[in-house]
Coordinates of N, CA, C and O in Angstrom, one line a residue:
X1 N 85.9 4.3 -5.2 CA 86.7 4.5 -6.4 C 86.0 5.5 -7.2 O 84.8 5.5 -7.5
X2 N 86.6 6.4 -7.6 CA 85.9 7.6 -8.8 C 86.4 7.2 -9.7 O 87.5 6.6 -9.7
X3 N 85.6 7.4 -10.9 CA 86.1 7.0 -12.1 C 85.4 8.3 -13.0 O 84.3 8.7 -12.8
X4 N 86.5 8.6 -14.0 CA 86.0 9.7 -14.6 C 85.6 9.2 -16.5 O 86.2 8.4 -17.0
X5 N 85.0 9.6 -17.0 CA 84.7 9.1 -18.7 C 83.7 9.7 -19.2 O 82.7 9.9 -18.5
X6 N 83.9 10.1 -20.5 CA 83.2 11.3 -21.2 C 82.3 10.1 -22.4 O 82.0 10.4 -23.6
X7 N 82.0 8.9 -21.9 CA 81.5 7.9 -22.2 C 80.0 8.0 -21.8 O 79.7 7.6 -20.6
X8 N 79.2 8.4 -22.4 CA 78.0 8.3 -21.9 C 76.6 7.2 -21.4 O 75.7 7.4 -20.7
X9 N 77.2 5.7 -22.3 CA 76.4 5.0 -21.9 C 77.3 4.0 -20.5 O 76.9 3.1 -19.8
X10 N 78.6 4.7 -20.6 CA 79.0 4.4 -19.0 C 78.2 4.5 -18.0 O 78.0 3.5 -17.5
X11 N 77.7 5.5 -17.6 CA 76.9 5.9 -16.6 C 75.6 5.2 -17.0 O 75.1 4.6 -16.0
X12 N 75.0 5.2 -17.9 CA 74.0 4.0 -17.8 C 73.9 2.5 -17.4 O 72.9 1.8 -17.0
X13 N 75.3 2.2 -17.7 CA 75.6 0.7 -17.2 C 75.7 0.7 -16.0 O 75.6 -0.4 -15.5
X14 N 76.0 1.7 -15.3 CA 76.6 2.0 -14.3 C 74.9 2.1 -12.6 O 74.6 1.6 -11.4
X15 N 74.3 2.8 -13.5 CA 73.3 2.9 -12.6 C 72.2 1.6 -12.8 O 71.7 1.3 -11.8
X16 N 72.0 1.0 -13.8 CA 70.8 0.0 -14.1 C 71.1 -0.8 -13.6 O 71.9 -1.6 -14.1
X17 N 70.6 -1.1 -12.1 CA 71.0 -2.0 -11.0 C 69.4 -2.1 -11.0 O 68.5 -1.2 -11.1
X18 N 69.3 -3.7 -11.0 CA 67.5 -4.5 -11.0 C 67.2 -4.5 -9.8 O 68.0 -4.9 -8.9
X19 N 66.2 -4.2 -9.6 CA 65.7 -4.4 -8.7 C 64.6 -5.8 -8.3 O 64.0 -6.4 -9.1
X20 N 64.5 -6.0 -7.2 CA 64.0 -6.9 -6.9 C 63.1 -7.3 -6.9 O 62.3 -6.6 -6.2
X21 N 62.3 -8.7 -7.6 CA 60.6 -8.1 -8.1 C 59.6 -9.2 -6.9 O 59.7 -10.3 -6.6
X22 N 58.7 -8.0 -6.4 CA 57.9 -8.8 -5.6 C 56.8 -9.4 -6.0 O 55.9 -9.1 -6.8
X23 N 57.2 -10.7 -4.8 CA 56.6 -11.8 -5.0 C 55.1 -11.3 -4.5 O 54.8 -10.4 -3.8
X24 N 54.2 -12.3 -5.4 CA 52.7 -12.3 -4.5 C 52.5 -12.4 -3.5 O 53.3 -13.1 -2.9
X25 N 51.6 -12.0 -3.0 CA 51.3 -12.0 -1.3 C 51.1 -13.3 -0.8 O 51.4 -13.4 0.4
X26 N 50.7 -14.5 -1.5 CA 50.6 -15.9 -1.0 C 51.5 -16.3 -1.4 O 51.6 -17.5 -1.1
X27 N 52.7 -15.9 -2.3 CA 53.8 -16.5 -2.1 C 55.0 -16.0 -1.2 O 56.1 -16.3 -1.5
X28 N 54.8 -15.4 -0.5 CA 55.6 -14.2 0.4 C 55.2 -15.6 1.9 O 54.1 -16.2 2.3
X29 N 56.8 -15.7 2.4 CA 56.5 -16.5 3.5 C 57.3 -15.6 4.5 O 58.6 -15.5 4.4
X30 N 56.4 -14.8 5.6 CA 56.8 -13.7 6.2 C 56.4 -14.3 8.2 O 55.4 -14.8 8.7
X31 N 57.4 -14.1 8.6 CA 57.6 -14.7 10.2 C 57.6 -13.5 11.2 O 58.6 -12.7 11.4
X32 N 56.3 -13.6 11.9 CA 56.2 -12.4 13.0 C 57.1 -12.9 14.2 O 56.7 -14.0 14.5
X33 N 58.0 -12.4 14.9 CA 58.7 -12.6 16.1 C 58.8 -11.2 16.8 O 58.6 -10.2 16.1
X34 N 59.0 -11.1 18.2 CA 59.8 -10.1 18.8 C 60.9 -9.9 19.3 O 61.6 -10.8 19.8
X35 N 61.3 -8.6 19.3 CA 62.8 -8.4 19.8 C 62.8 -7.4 20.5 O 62.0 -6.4 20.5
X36 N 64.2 -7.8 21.4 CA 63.9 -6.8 22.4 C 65.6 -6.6 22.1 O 65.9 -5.9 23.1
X37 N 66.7 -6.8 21.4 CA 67.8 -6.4 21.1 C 68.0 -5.6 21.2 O 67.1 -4.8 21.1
X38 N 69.4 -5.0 21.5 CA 69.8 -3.3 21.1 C 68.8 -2.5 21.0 O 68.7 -1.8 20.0
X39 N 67.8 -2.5 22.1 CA 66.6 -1.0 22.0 C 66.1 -0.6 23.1 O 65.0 -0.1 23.4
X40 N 67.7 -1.0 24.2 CA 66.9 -0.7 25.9 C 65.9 -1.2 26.4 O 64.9 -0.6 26.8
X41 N 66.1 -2.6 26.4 CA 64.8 -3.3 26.7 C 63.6 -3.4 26.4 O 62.9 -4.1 27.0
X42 N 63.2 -2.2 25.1 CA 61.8 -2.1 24.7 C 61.6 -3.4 23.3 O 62.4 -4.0 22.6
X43 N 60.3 -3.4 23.5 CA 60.0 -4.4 22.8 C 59.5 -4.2 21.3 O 58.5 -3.4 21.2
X44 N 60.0 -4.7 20.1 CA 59.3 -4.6 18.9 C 58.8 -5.9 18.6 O 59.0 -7.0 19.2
X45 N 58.2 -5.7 17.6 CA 57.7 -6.4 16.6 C 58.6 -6.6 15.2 O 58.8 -5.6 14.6
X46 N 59.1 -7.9 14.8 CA 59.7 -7.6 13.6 C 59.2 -8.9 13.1 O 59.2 -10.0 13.6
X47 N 58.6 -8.2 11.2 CA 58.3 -8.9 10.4 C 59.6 -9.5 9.0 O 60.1 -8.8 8.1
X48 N 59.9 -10.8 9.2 CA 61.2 -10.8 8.5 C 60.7 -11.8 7.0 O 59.6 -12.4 7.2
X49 N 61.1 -11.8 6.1 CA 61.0 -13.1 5.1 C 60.7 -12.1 3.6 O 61.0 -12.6 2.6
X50 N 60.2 -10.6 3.7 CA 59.8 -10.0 2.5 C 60.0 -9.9 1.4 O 59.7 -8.8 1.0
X51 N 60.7 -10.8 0.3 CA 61.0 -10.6 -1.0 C 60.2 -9.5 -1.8 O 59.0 -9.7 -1.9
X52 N 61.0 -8.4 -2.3 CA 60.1 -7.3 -2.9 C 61.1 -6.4 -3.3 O 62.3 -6.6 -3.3
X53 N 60.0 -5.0 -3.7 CA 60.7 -4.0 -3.7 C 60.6 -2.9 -2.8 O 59.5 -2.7 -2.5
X54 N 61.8 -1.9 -2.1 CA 61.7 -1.4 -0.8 C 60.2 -0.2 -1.0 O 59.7 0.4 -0.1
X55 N 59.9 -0.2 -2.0 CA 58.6 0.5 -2.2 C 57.3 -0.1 -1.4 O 56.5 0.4 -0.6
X56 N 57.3 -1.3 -1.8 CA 56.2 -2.4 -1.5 C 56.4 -2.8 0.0 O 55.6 -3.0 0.8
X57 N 58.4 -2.9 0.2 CA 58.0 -2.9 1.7 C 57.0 -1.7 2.5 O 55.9 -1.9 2.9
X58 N 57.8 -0.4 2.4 CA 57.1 0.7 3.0 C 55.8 0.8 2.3 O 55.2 1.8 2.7
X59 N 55.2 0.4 1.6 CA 53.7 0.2 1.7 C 53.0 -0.8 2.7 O 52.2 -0.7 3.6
X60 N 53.5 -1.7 2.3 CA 53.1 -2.7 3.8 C 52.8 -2.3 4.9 O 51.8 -2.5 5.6
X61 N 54.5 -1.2 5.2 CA 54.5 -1.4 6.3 C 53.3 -0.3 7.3 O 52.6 -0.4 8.2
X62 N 53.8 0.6 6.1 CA 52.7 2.1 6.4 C 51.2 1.2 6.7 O 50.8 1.2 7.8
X63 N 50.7 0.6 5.7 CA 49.3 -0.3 6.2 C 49.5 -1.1 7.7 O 48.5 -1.2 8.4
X64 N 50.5 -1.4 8.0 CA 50.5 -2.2 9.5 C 50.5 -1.1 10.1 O 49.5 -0.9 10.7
X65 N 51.5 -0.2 10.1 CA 51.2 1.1 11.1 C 50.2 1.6 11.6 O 49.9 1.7 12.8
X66 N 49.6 2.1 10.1 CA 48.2 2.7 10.3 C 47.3 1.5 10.9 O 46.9 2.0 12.0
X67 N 47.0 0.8 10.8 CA 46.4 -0.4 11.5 C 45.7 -1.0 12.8 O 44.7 -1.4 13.2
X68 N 47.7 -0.6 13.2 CA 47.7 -0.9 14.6 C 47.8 0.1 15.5 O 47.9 -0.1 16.7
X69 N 47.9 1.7 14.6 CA 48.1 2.9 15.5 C 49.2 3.3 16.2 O 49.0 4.1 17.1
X70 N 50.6 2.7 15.9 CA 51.8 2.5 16.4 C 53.0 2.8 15.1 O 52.6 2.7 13.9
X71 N 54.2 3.2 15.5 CA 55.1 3.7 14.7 C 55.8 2.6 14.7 O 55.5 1.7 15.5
X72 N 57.3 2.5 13.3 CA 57.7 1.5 13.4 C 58.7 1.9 12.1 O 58.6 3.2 11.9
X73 N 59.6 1.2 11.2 CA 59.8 1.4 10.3 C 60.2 0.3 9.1 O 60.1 -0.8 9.6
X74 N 60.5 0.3 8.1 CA 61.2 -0.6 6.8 C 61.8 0.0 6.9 O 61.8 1.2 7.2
X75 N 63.3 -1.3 6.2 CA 64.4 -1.6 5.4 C 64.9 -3.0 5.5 O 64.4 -3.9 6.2
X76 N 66.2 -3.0 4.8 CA 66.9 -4.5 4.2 C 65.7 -5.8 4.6 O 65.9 -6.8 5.2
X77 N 64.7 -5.5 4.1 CA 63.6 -6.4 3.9 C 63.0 -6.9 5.4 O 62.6 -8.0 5.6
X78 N 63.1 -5.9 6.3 CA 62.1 -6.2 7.9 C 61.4 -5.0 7.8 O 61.8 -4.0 7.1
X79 N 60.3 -5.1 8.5 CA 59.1 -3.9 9.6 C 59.4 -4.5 10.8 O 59.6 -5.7 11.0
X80 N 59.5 -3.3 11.8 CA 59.5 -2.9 12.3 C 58.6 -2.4 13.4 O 59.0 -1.3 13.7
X81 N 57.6 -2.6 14.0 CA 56.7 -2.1 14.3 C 56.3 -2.1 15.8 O 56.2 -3.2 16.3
X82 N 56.1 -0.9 16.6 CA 56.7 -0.9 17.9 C 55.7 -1.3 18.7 O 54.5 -1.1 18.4
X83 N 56.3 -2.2 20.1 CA 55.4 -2.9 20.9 C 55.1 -4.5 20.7 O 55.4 -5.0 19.6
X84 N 54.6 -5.0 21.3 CA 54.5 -6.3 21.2 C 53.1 -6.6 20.7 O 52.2 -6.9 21.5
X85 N 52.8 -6.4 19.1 CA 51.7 -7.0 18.8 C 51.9 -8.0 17.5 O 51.6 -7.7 16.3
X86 N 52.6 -9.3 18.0 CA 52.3 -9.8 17.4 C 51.1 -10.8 16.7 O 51.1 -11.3 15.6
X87 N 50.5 -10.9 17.5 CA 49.3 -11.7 17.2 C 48.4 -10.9 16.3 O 47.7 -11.4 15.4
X88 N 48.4 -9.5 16.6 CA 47.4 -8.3 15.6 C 48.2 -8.1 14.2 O 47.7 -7.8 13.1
X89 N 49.4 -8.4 14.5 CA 50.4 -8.4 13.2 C 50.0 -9.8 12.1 O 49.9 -9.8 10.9
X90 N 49.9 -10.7 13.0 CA 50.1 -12.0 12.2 C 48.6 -12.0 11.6 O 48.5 -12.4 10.5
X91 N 47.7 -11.7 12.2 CA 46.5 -11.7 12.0 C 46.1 -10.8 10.8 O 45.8 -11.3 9.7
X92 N 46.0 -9.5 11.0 CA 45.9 -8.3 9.5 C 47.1 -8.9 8.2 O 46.8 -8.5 7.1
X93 N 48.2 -9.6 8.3 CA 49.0 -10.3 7.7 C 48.1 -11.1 6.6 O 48.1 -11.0 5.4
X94 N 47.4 -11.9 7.4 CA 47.2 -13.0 7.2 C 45.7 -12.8 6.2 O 45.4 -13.6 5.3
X95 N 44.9 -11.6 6.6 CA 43.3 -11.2 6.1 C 44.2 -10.4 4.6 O 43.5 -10.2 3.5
X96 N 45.8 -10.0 4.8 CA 45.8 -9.3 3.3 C 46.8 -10.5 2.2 O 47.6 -10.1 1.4
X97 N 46.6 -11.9 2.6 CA 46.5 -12.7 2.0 C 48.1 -13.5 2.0 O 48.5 -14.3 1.1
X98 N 48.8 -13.0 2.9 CA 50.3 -13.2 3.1 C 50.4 -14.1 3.7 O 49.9 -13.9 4.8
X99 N 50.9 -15.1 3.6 CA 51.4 -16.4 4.3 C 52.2 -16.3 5.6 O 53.3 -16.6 5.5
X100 N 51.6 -15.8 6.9 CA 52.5 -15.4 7.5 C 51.8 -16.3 8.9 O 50.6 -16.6 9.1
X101 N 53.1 -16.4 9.8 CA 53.6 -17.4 11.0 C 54.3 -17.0 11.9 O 55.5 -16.6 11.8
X102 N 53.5 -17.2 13.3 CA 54.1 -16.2 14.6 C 55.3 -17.0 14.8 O 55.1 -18.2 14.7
X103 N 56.6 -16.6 15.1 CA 57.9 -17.0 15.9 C 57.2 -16.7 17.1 O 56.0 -16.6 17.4
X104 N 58.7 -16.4 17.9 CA 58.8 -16.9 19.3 C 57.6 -16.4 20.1 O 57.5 -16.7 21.3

């Protein structure tokens, strides 16, 4: 829908959408599993549970990357992270003080 108005604090009501405020890292209850779904049989790593902001995800996630030397990515609150390391995941998770627990 377009909407047109020579209303100026329209467009401010309009955009000040809250964002999501993240939680501390020991209150963050985050579940390492893998998936091998929709990706031609290859295997990832996905970290699910992140309450935050998508900033703080891709900071995270960039630190797991660099980490584990592997590509991967964030959004709608998962990483992504390619190959099956979840034990190295849950582990570096776990030393940066996040409450986190291997699934399957």
């Amino acid at each position: 829908m377009l909407v047109y108005s020579t209303n100026k604090e329209f467009f401010e009501q309009q955009n000040s959408v809250p964002e999501a405020e993240t939680l501390p890292p020991e209150k963050q209850r985050l579940t390492v599993r893998i998936d091998r779904r929709q990706r031609a049989g290859k295997q990832v790593t996905l970290i699910e549970g992140f309450k935050g902001s998508q900033e703080n995800l891709a900071a995270l996630a960039k630190s797991l990357k660099v980490k584990c030397g592997v590509g991967g990515s964030a959004k709608d609150g998962e990483i992504t992270i390619q190959g099956d390391l979840r034990d190295k995941v849950t582990a570096l998770l776990m030393d940066m003080g996040y409450n986190a627990k291997r699934g399957n």
